CSV table of C-alpha atoms and ligand atoms in Angstrom, one decimal:
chain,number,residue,atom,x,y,z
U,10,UNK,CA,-14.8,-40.5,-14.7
U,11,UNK,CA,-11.5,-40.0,-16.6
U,12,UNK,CA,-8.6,-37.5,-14.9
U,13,UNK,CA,-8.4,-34.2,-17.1
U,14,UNK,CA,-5.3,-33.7,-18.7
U,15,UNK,CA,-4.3,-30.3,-17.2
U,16,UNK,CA,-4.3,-32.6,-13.5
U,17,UNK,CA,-1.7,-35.2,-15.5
U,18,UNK,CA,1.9,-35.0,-15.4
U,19,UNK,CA,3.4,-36.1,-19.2
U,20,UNK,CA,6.9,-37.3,-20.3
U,21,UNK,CA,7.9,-36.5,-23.6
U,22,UNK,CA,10.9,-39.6,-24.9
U,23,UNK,CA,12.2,-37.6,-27.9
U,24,UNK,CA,11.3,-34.1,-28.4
U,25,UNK,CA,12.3,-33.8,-32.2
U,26,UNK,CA,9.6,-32.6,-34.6
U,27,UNK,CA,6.8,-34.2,-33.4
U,28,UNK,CA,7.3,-34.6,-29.9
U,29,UNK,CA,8.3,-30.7,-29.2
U,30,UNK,CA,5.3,-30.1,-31.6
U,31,UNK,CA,2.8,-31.9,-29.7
U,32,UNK,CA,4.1,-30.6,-26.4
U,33,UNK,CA,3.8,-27.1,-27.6
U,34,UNK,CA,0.3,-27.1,-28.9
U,35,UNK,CA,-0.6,-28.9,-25.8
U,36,UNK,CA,1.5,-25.9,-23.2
U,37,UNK,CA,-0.3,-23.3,-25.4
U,38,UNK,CA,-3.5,-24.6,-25.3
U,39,UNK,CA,-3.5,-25.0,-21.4
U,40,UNK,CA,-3.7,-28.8,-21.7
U,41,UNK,CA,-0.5,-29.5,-20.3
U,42,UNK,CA,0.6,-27.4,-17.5
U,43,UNK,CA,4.4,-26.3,-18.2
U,44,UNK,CA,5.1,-27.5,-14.6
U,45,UNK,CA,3.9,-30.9,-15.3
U,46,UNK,CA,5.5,-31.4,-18.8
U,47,UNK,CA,8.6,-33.4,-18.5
U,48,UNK,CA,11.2,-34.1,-21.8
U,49,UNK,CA,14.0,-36.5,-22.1
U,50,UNK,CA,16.1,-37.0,-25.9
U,51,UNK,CA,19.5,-38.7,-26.0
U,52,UNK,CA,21.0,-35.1,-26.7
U,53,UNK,CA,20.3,-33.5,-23.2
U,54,UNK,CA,21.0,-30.4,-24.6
U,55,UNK,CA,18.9,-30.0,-27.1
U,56,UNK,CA,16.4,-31.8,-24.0
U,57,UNK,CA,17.2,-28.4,-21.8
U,58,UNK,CA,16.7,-26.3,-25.1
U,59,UNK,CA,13.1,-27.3,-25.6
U,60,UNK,CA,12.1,-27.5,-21.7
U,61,UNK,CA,13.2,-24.0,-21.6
U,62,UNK,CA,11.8,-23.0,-24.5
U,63,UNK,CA,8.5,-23.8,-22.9
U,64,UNK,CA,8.8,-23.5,-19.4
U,65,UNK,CA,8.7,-27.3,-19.3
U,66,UNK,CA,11.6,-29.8,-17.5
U,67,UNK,CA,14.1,-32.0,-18.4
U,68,UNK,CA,15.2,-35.0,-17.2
U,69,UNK,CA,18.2,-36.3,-17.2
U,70,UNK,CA,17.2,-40.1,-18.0
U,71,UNK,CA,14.5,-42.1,-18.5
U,72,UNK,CA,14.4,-43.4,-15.2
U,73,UNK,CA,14.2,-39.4,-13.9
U,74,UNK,CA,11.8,-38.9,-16.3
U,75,UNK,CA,9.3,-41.6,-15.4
U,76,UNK,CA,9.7,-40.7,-11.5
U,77,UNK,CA,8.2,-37.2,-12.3
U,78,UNK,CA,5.0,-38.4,-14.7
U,79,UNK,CA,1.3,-40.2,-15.0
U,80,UNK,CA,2.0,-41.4,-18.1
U,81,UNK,CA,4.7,-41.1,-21.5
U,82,UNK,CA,4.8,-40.2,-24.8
U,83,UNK,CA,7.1,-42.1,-26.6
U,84,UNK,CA,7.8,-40.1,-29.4
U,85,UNK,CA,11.3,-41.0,-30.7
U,86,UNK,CA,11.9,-42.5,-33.8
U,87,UNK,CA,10.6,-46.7,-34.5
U,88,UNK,CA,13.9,-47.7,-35.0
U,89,UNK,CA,15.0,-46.3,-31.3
U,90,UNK,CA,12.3,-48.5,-29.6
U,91,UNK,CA,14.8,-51.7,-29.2
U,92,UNK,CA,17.1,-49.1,-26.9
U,93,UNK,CA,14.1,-47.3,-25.1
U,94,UNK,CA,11.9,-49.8,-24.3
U,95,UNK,CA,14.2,-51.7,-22.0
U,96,UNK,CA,14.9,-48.8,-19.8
U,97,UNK,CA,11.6,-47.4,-20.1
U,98,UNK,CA,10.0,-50.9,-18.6
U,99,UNK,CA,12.5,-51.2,-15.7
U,100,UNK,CA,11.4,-47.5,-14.9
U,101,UNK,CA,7.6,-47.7,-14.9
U,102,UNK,CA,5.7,-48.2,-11.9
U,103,UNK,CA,2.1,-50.2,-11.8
U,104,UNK,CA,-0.5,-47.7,-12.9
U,105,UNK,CA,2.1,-45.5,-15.4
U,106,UNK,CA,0.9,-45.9,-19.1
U,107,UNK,CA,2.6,-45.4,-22.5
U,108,UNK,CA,1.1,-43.5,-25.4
U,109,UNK,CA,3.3,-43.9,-28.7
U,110,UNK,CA,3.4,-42.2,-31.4
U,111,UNK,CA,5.9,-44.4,-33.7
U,112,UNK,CA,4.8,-45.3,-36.9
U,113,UNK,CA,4.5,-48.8,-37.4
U,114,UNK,CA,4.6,-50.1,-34.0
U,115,UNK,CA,1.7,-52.4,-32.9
U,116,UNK,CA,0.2,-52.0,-29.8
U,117,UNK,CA,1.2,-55.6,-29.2
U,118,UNK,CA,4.9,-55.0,-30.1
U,119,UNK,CA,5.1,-52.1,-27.4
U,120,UNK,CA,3.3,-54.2,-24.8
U,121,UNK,CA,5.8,-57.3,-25.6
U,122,UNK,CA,8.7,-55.1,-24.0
U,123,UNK,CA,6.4,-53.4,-21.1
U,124,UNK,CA,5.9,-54.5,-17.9
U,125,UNK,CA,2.4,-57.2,-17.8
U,126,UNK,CA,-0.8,-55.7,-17.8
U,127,UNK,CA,1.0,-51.6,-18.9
U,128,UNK,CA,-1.7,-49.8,-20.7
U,129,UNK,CA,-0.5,-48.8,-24.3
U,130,UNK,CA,-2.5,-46.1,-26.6
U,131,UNK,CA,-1.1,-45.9,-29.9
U,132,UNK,CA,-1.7,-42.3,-32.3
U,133,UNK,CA,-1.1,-41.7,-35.8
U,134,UNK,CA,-0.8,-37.8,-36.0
U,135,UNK,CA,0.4,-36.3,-39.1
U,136,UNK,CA,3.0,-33.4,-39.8
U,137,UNK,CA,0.2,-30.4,-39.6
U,138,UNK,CA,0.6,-31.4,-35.2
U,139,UNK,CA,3.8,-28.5,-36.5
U,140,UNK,CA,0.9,-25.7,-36.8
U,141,UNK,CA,-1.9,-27.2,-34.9
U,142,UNK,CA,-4.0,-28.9,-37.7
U,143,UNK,CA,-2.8,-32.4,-37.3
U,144,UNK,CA,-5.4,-35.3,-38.6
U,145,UNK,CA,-4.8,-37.8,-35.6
U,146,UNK,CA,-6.2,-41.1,-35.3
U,147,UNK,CA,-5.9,-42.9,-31.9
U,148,UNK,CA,-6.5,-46.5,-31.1
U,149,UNK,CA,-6.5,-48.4,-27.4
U,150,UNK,CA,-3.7,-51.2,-26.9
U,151,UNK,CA,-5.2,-54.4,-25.0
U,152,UNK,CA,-4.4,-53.0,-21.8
U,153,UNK,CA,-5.9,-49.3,-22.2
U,154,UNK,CA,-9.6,-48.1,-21.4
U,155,UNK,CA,-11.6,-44.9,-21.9
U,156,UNK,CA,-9.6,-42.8,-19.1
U,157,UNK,CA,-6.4,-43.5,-21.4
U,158,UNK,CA,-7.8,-42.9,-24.8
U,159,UNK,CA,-10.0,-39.8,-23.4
U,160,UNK,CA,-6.6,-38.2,-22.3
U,161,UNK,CA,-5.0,-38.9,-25.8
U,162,UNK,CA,-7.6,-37.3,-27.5
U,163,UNK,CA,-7.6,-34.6,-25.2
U,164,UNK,CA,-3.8,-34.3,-25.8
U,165,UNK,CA,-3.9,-34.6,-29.7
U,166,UNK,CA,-7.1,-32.1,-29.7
U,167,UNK,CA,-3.9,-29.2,-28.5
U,168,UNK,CA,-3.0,-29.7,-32.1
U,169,UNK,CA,-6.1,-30.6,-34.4
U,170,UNK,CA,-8.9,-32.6,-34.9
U,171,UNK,CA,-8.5,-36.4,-34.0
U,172,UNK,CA,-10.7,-39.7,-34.6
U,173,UNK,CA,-11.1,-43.5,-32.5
U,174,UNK,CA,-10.4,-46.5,-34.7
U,175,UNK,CA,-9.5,-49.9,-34.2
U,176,UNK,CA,-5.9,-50.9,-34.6
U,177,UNK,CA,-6.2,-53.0,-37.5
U,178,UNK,CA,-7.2,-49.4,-39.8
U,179,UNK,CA,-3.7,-47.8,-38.8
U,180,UNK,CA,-2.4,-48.5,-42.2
U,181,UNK,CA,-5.8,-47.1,-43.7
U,182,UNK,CA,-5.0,-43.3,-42.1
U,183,UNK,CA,-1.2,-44.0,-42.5
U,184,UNK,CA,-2.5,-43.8,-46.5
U,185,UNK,CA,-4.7,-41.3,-45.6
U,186,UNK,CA,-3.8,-38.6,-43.3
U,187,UNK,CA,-0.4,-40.0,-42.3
U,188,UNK,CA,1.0,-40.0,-46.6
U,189,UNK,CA,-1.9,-37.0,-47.0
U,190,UNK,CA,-0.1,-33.9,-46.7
U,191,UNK,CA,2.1,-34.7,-49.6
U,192,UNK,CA,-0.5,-35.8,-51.5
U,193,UNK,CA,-2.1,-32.1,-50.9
U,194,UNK,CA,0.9,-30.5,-51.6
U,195,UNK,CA,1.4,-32.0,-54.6
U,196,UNK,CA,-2.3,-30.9,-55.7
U,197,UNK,CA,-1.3,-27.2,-54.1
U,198,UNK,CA,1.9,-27.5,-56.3
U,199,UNK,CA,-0.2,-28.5,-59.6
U,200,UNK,CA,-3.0,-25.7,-59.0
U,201,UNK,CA,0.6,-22.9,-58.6
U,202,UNK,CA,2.0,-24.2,-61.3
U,203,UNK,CA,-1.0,-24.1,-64.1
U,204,UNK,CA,-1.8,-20.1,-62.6
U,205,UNK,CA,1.6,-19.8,-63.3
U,206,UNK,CA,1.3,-21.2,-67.2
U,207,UNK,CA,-1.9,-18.6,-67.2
U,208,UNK,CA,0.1,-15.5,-66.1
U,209,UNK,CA,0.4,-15.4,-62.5
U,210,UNK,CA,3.5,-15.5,-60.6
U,211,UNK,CA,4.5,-18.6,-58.5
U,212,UNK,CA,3.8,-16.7,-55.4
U,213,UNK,CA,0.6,-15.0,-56.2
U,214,UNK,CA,-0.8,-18.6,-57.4
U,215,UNK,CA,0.9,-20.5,-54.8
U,216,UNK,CA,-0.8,-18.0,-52.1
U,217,UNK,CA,-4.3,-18.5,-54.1
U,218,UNK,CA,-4.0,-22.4,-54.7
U,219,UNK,CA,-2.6,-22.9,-50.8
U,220,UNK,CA,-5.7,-20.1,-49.7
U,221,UNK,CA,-8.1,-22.2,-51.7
U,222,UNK,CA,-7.5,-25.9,-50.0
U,223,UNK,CA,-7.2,-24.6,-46.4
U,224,UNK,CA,-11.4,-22.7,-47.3
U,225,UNK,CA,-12.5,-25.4,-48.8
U,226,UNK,CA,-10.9,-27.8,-46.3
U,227,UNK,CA,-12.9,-25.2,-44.1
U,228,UNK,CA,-16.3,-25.3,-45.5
U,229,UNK,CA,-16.2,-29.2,-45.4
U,230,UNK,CA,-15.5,-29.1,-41.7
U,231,UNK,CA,-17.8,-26.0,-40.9
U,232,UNK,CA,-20.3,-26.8,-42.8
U,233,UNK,CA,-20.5,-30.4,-41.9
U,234,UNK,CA,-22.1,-31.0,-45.4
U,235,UNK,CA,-21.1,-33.9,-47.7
U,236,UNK,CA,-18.2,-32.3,-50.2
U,237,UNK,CA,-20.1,-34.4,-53.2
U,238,UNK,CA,-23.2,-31.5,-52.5
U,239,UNK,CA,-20.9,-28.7,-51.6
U,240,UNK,CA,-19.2,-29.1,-55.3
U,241,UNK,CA,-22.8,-29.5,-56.9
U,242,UNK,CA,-23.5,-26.1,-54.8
U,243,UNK,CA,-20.7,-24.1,-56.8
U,244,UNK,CA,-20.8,-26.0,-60.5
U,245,UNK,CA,-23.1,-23.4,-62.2
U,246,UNK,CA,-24.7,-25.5,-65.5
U,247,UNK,CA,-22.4,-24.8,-68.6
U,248,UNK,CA,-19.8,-22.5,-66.2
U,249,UNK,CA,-16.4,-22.3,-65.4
U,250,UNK,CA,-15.9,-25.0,-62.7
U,251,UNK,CA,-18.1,-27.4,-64.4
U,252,UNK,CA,-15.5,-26.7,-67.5
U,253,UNK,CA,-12.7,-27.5,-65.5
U,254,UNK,CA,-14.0,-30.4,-63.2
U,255,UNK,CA,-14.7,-32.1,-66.4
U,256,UNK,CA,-11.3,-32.0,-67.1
U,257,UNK,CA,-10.3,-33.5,-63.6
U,258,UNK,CA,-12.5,-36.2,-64.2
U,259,UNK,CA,-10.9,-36.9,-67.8
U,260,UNK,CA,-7.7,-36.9,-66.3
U,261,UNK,CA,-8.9,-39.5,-63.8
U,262,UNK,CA,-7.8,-37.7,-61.0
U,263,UNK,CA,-10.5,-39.2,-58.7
U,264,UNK,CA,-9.1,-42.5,-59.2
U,265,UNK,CA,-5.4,-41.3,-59.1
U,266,UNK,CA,-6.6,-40.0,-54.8
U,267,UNK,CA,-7.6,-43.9,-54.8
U,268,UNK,CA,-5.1,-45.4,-56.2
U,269,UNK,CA,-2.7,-43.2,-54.1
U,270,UNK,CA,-4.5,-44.0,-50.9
U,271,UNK,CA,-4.7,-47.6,-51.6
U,272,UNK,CA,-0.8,-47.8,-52.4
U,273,UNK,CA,0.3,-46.0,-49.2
U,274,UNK,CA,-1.6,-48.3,-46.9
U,275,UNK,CA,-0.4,-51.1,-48.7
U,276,UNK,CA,3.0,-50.3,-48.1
U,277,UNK,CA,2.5,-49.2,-44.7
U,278,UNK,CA,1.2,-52.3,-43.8
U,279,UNK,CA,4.4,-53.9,-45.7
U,280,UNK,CA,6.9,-51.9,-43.7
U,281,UNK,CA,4.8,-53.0,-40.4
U,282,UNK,CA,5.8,-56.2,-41.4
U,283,UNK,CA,1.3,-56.8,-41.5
F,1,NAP,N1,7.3,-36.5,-38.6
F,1,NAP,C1,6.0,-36.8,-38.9
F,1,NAP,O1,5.3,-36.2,-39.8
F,1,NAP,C2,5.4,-38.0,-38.2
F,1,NAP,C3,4.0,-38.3,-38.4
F,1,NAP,C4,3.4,-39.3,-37.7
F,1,NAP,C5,4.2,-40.1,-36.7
F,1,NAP,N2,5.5,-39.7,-36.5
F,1,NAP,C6,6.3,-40.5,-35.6
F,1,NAP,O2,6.8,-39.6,-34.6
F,1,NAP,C7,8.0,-40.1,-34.0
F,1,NAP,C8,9.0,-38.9,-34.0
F,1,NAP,O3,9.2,-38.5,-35.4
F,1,NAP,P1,10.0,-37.1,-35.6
F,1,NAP,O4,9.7,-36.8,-37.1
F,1,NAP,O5,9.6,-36.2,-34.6
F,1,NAP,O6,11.5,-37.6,-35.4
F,1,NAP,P2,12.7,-36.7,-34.9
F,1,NAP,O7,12.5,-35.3,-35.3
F,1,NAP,O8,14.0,-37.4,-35.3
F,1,NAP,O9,12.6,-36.8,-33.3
F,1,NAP,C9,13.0,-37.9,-32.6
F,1,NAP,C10,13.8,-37.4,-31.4
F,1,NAP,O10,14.1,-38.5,-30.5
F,1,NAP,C11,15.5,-38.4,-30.2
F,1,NAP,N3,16.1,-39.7,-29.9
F,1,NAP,C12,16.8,-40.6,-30.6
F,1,NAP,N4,17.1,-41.6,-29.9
F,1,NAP,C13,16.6,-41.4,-28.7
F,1,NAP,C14,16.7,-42.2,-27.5
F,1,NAP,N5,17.3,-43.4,-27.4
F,1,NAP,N6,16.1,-41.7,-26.4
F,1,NAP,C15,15.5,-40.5,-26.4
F,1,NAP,N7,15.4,-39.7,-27.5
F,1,NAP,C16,16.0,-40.2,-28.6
F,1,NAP,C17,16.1,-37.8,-31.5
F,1,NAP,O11,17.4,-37.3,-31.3
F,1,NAP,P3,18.5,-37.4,-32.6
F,1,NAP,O12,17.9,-36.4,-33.5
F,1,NAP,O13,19.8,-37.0,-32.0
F,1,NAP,O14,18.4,-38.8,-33.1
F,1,NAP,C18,15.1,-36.7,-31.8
F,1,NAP,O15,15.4,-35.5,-31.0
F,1,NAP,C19,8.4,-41.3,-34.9
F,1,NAP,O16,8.1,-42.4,-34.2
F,1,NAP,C20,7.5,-41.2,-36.1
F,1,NAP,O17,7.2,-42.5,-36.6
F,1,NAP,C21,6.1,-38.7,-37.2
């Protein structure tokens, strides 16, 4: 039976946006118990600032760090891994495991500078981990079984909803999920700016375009109901939102989400060098 995570003890390499987010949701969600949440970042201050900020601990290196913990988040930046990794695998003691969420790093990669056999779990979380509706997807490295992936979705469930898949569909929820926020806020931005052109002010449409995706984002979740039946459900014959979906359609917009998906998985998988 896998460990719960409020028994583990979790590092934290790089608590910037994402790394202090995560470790947030997961203190206020009970999921990580403050007294077991260790941080290290190359600026120790800044380290001491977000330990204290949430009753957590900092270390003051990575081989401190790794002393203290079950397993580590790497959650510095890709282009710090050549720097880390070294350190990090002189520190790690047989049964210590790495969960990393750098975009663009294969399992493989991370297991190439780990000690042999060092279970590696690799998670694609998206900004919204920063108010505790991240879209995560997680994937087990060679080396890693249920008990690691269990914790990581334990972990990444402090801060929204997550999903398995294999490794080879990271670039698929990089185009999704990963590039997806902008591509909502450039639809919450559109829906604004057209109430605006109809008499609203930017603030009173942003507020109603911004309410609108976050209810019907909602529904779709609540409801559990296909979003293809839950449009049909409020498209009255000859009404309003059949008036304007047949504009969306004219404008091609469904094709425009495809094409948009398509193209940021494409180049995701180009910058991972796929
Ligand atoms: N932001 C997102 O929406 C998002 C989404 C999915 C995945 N990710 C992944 O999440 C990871 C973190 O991204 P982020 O946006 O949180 O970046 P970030 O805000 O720059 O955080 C990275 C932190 O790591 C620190 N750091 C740099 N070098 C280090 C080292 N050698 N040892 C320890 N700490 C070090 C940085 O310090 P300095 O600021 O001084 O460099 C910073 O505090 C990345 O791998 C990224 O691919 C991010």
């Amino acid at each position: 039976m896998s460990a719960e995570l409020s028994s583990q003890r979790v590092g934290f390499i790089g608590v910037g946006f994402m790394g202090e987010a995560i470790l947030r949701g997961a203190i206020a969600a009970g999921g990580i118990l403050p007294k077991n949440a260790w941080v290290y970042d190359i600026r120790q201050d800044h380290a001491e600032a977000v330990a204290e900020g949430h009753g957590a601990r900092a270390a003051g290196s990575y081989g401190d760090l790794v002393r203290e913990v079950d397993w580590v988040v790497f959650s510095a930046k890709p282009q710090n891994l050549d720097e880390i990794l070294p350190p990090l695998a002189d520190a790690l003691s047989p049964g210590q495991w790495v969960l990393s969420i750098a975009a663009g790093v294969s399992t493989e990669r991370l297991a190439a500078g780990l000690p042999d056999g060092t279970p590696v779990v690799r998670v694609m979380p998206n900004l919204a981990a920063s108010v505790g509706e991240a879209a995560t997807a997680i994937c087990a490295g060679a080396r890693a079984d249920d008990s690691h992936t269990d914790l990581a979705e334990e972990l990444f469930a402090t801060v929204g909803r997550t999903v398995r898949v294999e490794e080879k569909y990271l670039d698929a929820v990089t185009g999704l999920s990963g590039s997806g926020p902008a591509f909502m806020f450039l639809a919450i931005e559109a829906m604004a700016d057209a109430g605006v052109q109809i008499g609203l002010t930017f603030e009173q449409a942003c507020l109603l375009a911004a309410q609108t995706a976050l209810g019907a984002a909602k529904v779709v979740q609540e409801r559990g109901v296909h979003p293809a039946v839950l449009k049909t459900q409020v498209t009255s014959p000859g009404g309003t939102t059949a008036a304007g979906l047949q504009e969306l359609e004219a404008g091609a917009v469904r094709a425009a989400f495809a094409a948009a998906v398509r193209a940021a998985a494409e180049r995701s998988r180009e910058l991972g060098g796929g």
